[in-house]
Coordinates of C-alpha atoms and ligand atoms in Angstrom, one line a residue:
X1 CA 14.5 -29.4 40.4
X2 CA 10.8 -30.2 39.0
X3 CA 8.6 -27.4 39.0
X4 CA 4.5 -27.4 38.5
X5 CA 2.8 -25.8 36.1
X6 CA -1.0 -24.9 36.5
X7 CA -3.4 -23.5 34.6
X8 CA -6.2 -21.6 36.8
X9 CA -9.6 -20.6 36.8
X10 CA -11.0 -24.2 36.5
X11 CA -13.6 -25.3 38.9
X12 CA -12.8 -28.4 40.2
X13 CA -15.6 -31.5 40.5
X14 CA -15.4 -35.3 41.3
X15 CA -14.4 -37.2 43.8
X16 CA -10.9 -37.9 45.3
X17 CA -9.8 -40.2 47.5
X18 CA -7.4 -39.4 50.6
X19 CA -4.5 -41.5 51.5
X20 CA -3.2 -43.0 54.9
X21 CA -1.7 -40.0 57.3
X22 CA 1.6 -38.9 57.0
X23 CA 1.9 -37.7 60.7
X24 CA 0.6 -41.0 61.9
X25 CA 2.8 -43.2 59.5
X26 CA 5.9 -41.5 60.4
X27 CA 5.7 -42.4 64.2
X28 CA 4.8 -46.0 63.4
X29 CA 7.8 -46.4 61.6
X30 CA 10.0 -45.2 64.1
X31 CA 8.3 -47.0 66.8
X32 CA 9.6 -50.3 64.0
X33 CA 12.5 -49.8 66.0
X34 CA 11.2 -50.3 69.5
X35 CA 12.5 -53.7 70.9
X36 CA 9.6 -56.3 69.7
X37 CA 9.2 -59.9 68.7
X38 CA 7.8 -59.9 65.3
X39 CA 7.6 -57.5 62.3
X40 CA 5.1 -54.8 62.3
X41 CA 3.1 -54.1 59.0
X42 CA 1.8 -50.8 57.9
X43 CA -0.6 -50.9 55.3
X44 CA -1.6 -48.8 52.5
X45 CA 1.5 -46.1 53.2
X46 CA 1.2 -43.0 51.1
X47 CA 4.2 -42.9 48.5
X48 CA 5.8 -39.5 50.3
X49 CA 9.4 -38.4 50.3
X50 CA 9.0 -38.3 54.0
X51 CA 8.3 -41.9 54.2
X52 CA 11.3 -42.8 51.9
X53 CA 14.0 -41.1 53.7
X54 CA 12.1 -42.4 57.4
X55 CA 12.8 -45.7 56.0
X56 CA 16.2 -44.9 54.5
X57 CA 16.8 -43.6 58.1
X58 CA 15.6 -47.0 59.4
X59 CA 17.4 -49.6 56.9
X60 CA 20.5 -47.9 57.9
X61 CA 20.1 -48.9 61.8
X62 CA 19.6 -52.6 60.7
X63 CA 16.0 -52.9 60.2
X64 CA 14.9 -55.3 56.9
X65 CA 12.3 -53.1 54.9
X66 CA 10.0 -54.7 52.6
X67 CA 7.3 -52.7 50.4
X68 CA 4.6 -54.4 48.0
X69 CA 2.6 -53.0 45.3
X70 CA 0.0 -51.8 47.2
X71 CA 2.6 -50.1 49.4
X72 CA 2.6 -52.5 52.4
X73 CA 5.4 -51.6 54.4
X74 CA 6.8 -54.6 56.6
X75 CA 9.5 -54.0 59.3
X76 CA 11.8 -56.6 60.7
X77 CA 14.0 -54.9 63.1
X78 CA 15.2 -58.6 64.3
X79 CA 18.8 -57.4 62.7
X80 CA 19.3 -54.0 64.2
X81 CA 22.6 -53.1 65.3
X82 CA 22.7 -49.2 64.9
X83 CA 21.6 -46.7 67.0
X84 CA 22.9 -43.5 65.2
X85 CA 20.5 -41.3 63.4
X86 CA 23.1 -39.6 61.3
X87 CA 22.5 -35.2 60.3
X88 CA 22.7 -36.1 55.9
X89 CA 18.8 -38.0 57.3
X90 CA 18.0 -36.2 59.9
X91 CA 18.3 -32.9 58.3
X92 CA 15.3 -33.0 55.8
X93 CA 13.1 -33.9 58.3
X94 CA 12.1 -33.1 61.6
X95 CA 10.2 -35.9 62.8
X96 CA 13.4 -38.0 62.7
X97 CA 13.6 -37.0 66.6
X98 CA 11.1 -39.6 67.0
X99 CA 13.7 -42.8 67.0
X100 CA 15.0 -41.2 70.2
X101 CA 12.9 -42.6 72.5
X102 CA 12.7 -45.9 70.3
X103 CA 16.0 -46.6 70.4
X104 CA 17.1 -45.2 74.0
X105 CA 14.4 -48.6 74.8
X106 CA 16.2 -50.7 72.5
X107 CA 19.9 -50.2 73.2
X108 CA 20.0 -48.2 76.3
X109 CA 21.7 -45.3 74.2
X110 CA 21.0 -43.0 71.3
X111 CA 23.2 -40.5 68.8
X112 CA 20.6 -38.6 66.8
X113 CA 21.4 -35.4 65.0
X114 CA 19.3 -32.5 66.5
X115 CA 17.2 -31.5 63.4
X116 CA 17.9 -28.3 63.3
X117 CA 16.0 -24.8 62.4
X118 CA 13.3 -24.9 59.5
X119 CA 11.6 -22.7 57.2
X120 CA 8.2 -22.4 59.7
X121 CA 10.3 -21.7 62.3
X122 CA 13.3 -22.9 65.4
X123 CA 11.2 -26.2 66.3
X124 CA 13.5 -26.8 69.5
X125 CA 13.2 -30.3 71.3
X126 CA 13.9 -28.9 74.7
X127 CA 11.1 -31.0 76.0
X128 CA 11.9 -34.3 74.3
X129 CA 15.0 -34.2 75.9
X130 CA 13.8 -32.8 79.4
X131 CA 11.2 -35.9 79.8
X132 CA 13.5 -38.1 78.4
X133 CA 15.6 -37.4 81.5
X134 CA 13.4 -37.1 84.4
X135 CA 12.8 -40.6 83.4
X136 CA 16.6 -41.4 83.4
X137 CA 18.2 -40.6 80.1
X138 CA 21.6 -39.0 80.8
X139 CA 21.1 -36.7 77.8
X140 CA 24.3 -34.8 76.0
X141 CA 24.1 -32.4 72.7
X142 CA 27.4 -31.6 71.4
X143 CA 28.0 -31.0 68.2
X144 CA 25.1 -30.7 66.5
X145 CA 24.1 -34.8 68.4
X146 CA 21.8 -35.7 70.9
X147 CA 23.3 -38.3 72.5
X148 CA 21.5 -40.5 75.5
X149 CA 21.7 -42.8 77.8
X150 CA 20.2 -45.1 80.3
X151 CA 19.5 -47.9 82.5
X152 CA 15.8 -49.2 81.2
X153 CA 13.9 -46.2 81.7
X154 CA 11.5 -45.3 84.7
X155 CA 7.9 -44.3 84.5
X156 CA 7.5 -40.7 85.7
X157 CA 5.0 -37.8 86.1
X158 CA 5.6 -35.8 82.9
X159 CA 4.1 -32.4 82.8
X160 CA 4.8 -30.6 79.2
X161 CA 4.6 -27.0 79.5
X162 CA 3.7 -26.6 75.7
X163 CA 1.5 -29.3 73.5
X164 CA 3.7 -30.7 71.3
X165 CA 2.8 -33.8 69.0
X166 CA 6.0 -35.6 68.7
X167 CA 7.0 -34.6 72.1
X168 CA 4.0 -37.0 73.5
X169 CA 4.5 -39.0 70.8
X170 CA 8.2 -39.8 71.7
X171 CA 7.4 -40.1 75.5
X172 CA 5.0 -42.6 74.8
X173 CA 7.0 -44.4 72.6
X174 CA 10.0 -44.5 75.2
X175 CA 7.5 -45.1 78.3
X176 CA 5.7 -48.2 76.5
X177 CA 8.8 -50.6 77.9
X178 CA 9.5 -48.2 80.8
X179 CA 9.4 -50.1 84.5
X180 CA 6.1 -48.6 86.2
X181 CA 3.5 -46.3 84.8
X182 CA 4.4 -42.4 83.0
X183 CA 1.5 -39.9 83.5
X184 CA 1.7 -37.2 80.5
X185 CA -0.3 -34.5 81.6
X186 CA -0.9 -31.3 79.1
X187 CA -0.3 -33.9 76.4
X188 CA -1.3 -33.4 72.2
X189 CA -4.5 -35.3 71.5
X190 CA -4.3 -34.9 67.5
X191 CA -5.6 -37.8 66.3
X192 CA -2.3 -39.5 64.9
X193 CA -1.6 -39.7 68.4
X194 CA -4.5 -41.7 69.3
X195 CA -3.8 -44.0 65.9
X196 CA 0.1 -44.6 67.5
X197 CA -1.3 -45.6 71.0
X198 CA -4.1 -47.6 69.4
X199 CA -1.0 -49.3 67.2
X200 CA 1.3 -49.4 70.4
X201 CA -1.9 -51.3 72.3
X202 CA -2.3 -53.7 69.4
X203 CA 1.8 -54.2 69.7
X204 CA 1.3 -55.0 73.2
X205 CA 1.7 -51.9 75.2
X206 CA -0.8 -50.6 78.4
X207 CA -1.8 -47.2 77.1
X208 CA -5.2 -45.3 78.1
X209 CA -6.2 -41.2 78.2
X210 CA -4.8 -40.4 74.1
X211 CA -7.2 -38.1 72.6
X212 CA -7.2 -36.2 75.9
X213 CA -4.6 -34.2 77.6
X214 CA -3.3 -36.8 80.1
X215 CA -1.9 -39.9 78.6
X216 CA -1.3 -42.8 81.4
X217 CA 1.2 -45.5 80.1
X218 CA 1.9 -48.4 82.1
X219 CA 5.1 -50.1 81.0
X220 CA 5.4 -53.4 79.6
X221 CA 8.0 -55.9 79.8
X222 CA 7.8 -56.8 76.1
X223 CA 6.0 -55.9 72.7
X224 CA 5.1 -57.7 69.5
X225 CA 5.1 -57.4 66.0
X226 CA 1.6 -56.2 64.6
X227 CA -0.5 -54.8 61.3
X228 CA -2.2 -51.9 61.2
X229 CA -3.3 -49.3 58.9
X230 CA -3.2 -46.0 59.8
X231 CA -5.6 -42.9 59.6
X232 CA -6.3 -41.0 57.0
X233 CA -4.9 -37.7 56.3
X234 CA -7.2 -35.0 57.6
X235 CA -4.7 -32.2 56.3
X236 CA -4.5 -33.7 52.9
X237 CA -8.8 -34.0 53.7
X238 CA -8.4 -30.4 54.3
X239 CA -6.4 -29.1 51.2
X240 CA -8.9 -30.9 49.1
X241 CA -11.2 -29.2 50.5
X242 CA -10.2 -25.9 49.9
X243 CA -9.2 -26.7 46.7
X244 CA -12.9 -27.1 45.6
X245 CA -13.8 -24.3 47.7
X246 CA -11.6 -21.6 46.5
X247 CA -12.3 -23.0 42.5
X248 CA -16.0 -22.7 43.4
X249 CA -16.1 -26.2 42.5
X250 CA -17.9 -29.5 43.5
X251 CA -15.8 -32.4 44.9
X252 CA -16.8 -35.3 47.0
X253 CA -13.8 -36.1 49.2
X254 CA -13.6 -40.2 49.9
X255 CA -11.8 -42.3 52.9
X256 CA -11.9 -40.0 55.3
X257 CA -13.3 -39.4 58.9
X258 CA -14.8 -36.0 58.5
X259 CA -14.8 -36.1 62.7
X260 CA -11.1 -35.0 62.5
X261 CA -11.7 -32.2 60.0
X262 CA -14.2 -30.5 62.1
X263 CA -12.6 -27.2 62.2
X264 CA -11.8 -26.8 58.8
X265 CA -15.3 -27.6 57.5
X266 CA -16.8 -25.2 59.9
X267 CA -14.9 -22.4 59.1
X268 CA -16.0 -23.9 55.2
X269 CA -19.2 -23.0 55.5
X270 CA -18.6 -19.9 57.3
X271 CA -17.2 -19.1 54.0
X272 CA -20.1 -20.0 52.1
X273 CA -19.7 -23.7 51.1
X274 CA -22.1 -26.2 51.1
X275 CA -21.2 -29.2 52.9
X276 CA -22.8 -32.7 53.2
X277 CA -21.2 -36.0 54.9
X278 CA -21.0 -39.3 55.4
X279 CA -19.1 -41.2 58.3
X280 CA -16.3 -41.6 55.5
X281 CA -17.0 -39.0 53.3
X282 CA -17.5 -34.8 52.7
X283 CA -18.7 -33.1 49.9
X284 CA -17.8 -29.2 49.0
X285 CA -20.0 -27.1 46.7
X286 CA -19.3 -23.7 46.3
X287 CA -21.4 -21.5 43.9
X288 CA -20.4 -18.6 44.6
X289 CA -17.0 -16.5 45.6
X290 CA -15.9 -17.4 49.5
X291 CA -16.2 -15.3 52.2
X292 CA -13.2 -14.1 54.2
X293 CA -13.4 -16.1 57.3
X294 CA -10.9 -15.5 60.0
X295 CA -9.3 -18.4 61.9
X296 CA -6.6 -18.6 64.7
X297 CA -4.2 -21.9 65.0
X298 CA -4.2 -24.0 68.0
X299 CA -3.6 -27.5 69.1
X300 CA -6.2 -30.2 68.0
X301 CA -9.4 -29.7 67.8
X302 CA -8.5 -26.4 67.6
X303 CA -7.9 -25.5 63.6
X304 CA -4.8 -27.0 62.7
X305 CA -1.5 -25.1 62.0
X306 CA -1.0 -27.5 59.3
X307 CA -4.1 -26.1 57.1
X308 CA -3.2 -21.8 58.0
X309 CA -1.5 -21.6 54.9
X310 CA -4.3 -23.0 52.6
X311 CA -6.8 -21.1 54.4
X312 CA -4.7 -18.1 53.8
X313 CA -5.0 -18.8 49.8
X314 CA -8.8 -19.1 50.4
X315 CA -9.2 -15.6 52.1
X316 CA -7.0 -14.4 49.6
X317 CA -9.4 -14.2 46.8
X318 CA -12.4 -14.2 49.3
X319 CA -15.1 -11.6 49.8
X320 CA -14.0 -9.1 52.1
X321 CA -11.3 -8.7 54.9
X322 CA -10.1 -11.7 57.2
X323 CA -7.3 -11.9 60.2
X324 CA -5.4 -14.9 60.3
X325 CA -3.4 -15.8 64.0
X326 CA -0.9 -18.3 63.2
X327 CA -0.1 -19.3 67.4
X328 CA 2.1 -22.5 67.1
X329 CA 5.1 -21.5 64.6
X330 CA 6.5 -18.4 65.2
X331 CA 7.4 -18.5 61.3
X332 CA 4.9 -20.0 59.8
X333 CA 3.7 -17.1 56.9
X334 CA 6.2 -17.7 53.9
X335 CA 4.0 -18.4 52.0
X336 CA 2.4 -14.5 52.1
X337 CA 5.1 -12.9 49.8
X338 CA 4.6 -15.6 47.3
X339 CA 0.7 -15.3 47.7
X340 CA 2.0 -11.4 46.9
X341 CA 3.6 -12.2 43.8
X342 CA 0.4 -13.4 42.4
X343 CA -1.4 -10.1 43.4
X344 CA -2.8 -11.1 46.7
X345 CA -2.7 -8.1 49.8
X346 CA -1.6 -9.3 52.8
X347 CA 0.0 -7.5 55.9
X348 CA 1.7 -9.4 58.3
X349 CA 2.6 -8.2 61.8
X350 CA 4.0 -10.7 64.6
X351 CA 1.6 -13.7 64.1
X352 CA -1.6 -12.1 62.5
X353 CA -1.4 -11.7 58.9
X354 CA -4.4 -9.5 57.9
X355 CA -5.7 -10.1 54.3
X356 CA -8.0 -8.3 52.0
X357 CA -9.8 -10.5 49.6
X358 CA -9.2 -9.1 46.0
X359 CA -11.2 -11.0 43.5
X360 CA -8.4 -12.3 41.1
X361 CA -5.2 -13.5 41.4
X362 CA -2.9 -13.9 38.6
X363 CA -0.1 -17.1 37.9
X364 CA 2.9 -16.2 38.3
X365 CA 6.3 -18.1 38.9
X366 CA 6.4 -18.8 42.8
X367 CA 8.9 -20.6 45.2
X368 CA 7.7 -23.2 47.7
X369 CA 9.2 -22.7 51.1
X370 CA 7.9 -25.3 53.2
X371 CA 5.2 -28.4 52.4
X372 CA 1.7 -26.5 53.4
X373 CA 3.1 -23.6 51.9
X374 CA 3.3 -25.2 48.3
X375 CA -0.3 -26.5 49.2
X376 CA -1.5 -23.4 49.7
X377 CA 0.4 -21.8 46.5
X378 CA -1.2 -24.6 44.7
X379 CA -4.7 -23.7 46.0
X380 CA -4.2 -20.0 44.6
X381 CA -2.9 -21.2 41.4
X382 CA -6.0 -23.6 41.0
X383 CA -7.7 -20.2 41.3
X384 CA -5.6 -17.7 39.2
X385 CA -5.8 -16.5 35.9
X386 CA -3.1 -17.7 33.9
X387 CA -0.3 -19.8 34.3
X388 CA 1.5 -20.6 37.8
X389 CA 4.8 -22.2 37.9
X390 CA 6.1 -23.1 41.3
X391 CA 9.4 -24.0 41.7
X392 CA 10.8 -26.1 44.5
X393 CA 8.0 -28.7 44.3
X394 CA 10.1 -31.5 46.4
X395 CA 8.5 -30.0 49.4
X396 CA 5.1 -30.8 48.4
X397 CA 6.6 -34.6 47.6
X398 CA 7.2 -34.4 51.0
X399 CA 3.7 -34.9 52.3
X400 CA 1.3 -35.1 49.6
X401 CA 0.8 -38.2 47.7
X402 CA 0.1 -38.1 44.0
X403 CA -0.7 -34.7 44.3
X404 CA -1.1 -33.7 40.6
X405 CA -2.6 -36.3 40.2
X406 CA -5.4 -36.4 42.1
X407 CA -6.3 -33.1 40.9
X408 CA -6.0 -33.9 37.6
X409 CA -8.6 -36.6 38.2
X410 CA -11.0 -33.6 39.3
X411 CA -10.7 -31.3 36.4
X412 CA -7.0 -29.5 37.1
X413 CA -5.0 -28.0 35.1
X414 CA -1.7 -29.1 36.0
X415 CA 1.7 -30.7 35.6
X416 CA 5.2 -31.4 36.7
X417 CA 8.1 -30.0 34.5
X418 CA 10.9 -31.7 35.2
X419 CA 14.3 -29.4 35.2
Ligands
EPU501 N1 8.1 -27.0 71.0 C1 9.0 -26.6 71.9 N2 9.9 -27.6 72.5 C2 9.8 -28.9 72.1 C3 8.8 -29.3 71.2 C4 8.0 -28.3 70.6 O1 9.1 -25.4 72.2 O2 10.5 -29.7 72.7 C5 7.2 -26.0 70.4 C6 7.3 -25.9 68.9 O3 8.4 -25.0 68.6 C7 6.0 -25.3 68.5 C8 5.0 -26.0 69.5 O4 5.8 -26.5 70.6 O5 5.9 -24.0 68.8 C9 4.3 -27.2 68.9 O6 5.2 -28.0 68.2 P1 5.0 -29.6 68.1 O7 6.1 -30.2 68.9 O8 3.6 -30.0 68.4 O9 5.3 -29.8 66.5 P2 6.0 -31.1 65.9 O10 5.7 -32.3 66.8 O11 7.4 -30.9 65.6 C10 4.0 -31.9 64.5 C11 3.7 -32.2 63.0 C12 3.7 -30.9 62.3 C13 2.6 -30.0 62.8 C14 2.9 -29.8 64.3 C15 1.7 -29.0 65.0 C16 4.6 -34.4 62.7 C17 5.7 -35.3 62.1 N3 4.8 -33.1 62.5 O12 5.3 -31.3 64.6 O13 3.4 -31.2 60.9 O14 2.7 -28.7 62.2 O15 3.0 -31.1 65.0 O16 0.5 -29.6 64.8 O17 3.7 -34.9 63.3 C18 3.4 -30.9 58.6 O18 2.9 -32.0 58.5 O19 3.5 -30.0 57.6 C19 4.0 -30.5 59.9 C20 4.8 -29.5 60.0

């Protein structure tokens, strides 16, 4: 297993460009699988771990995967024939759930593995399953398998008790070729949603409401191929971010729409940054050491779950004493006792993790446990003293593209050692 090696204390300045989201590619190439005429074309897909085994996941059901250099991805599902999503895929990744309502559309049955627990915490698809159903699915999990079935599936009035983003993202997925119209009230509006219905529309489907909390999709009686390219990633936006914040650096951030990052860069400036924009760019100067800023996770625009751990590294070696309310994964602080290792003081109690700046934290060898919590173990080793060497870097593969080196290209210190 590779492990990354970074030399801290180096303030960070340049420019870096973002790449296409991975929690907007991911759907897109599940929804590959929905029954269309004509291949669908993604362009400009990050090179991410998660995106190989999606499309391992996806070559094994049937569907002809082509990539070129400037990582095009076209999908021909023309030859699918399989509609088992086996556990040895599924497991690594949770977002595998979404061919489940792709493939109940296509074949009028589905064996997916349930994904299982994971390091942030139990992830349950209760309410995947539960819409599926009141729109027809017979659903059964037995061993470890979802597996459905149905007639073509009916619209319905689908009222999620909880926001979840794959949750919509499945129903809408599974309700595009539904007979009649599916009302998803309490629906996510993160913005990958809006870029899969925008996608869907351009395939043919009749969907209206995404980016608010009820999502209205009237069912169509076919879909066609299409080419799209998808957002960009405001997490990966986000970590950059931070990274020239918490390096009191100077970076200019490129391809992004600052508009989905709005949280994040107000709680920035709380903190002390400076911060100027363009429509597709933001630029973070920070002179001086952050300020602890406290922030509590919630569903878009709320701040983002995905960005508590790096914000934790920020507040870390910040000025003064911050409270950090982690509300969406009941396990989602792992990252703390690494963050400990290299001299930071936490507390953590339930889902608030109190944190008291200290002005320098020192490398040391740390483990990541999940993808945002290598991010954010990066982030502190940008800022350490000394020499960090994380171990268990394939979960930062996961979801970050080229992340050494990008920083590199901005003045860090780091490298991958491979074991
Ligand atoms: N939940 C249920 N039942 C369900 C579904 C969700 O109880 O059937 C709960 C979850 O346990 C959680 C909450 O609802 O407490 C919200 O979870 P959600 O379903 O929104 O999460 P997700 O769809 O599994 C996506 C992202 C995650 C991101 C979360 C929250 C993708 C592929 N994944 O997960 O991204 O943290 O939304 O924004 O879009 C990441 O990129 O590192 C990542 C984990």
């Amino acid at each position: 297993m590779d492990k990354l090696l970074i030399d801290g204390g180096q303030p960070l300045s340049g420019s870096v460009k973002v790449s296409c989201a991975k929690n907007s590619v991911l759907p897109m190439l599940c929804a590959s699988v929905l029954p269309a005429q004509g291949v669908v074309e993604l362009e400009n897909v990050p090179h991410l771990q998660d995106v190989t085994t999606t499309t391992r996941l996806l070559v094994q059901m049937g569907v002809s995967v082509t990539m070129d250099e400037f990582m095009n991805i076209s999908l021909d599902p023309s030859a699918i024939h399989n509609f088992y999503a086996p556990y040895d895929l599924v497991k690594t990744m949770r977002s595998s759930i979404l061919v489940l309502g792709p493939l109940l559309t296509r074949f009028g049955q589905a064996k997916v593995s349930l994904p299982g627990g994971c390091a942030i915490g139990l992830r349950p698809v209760d309410m995947h399953l539960k819409a599926l159903e009141q729109m027809g699915a017979e659903i059964k999990v037995d061993k470890g398998y979802i597996t459905a079935k149905s007639k073509r599936l009916k619209g319905t009035n689908i009222v999620f008790e909880k926001k979840s983003v794959t949750g919509t993202e499945n129903i809408i997925m599974a309700a595009s070729l539904a007979k009649g119209v599916t009302k998803i009230k309490n629906a996510a509006s993160e913005p990958e949603i809006s870029d899969l219905c925008m996608f869907l529309n351009k395939m043919g489907a009749k969907i209206s409401g995404y980016g608010t909390d009820i999502i209205e999709i009237d069912g169509v009686d076919t879909l066609r191929g299409t080419r799209h390219k998808p957002l960009p990633d405001r997490i990966e936006a986000g970590t950059f971010m931070i990274a020239a914040a918490i390096t009191e650096g100077d970076v200019e951030i490129n391809n992004i729409m600052p508009e989905h990052s709005s949280a994040v860069i107000e709680k920035l400036i709380e903190a002390g940054a400076e911060i100027t924009s363009t429509n597709s760019s933001v630029r973070v100067k920070m002179k001086q050491r952050p300020k602890a800023v406290n922030i509590e996770t919630n569903a878009y625009p709320y701040f983002p779950t995905d960005m508590q751990a790096q914000m934790t590294a920020l507040n870390a070696i910040a000025e003064g004493e911050s409270f950090v309310i982690e509300n969406i994964f009941e396990n989602r602080f792992m990252h703390v006792q690494e963050l400990e290792r290299m001299g930071a003081s936490i507390k953590v109690s339930n889902n608030t993790a109190n944190i008291f700046g200290t002005k320098k934290l020192l490398g040391a060898p740390v483990m990541a446990t999940d993808l945002r919590a290598s991010a954010s173990l990066i982030l502190a080793g940008l800022a350490a003293e000394g020499t960090t060497e994380i171990g268990r870097v394939y979960h930062i593969d996961r979801g970050y593209d080229c992340i050494e080196e990008k920083l590199q290209l901005i003045g860090a210190r780091i490298s991958r050692k491979p074991m």
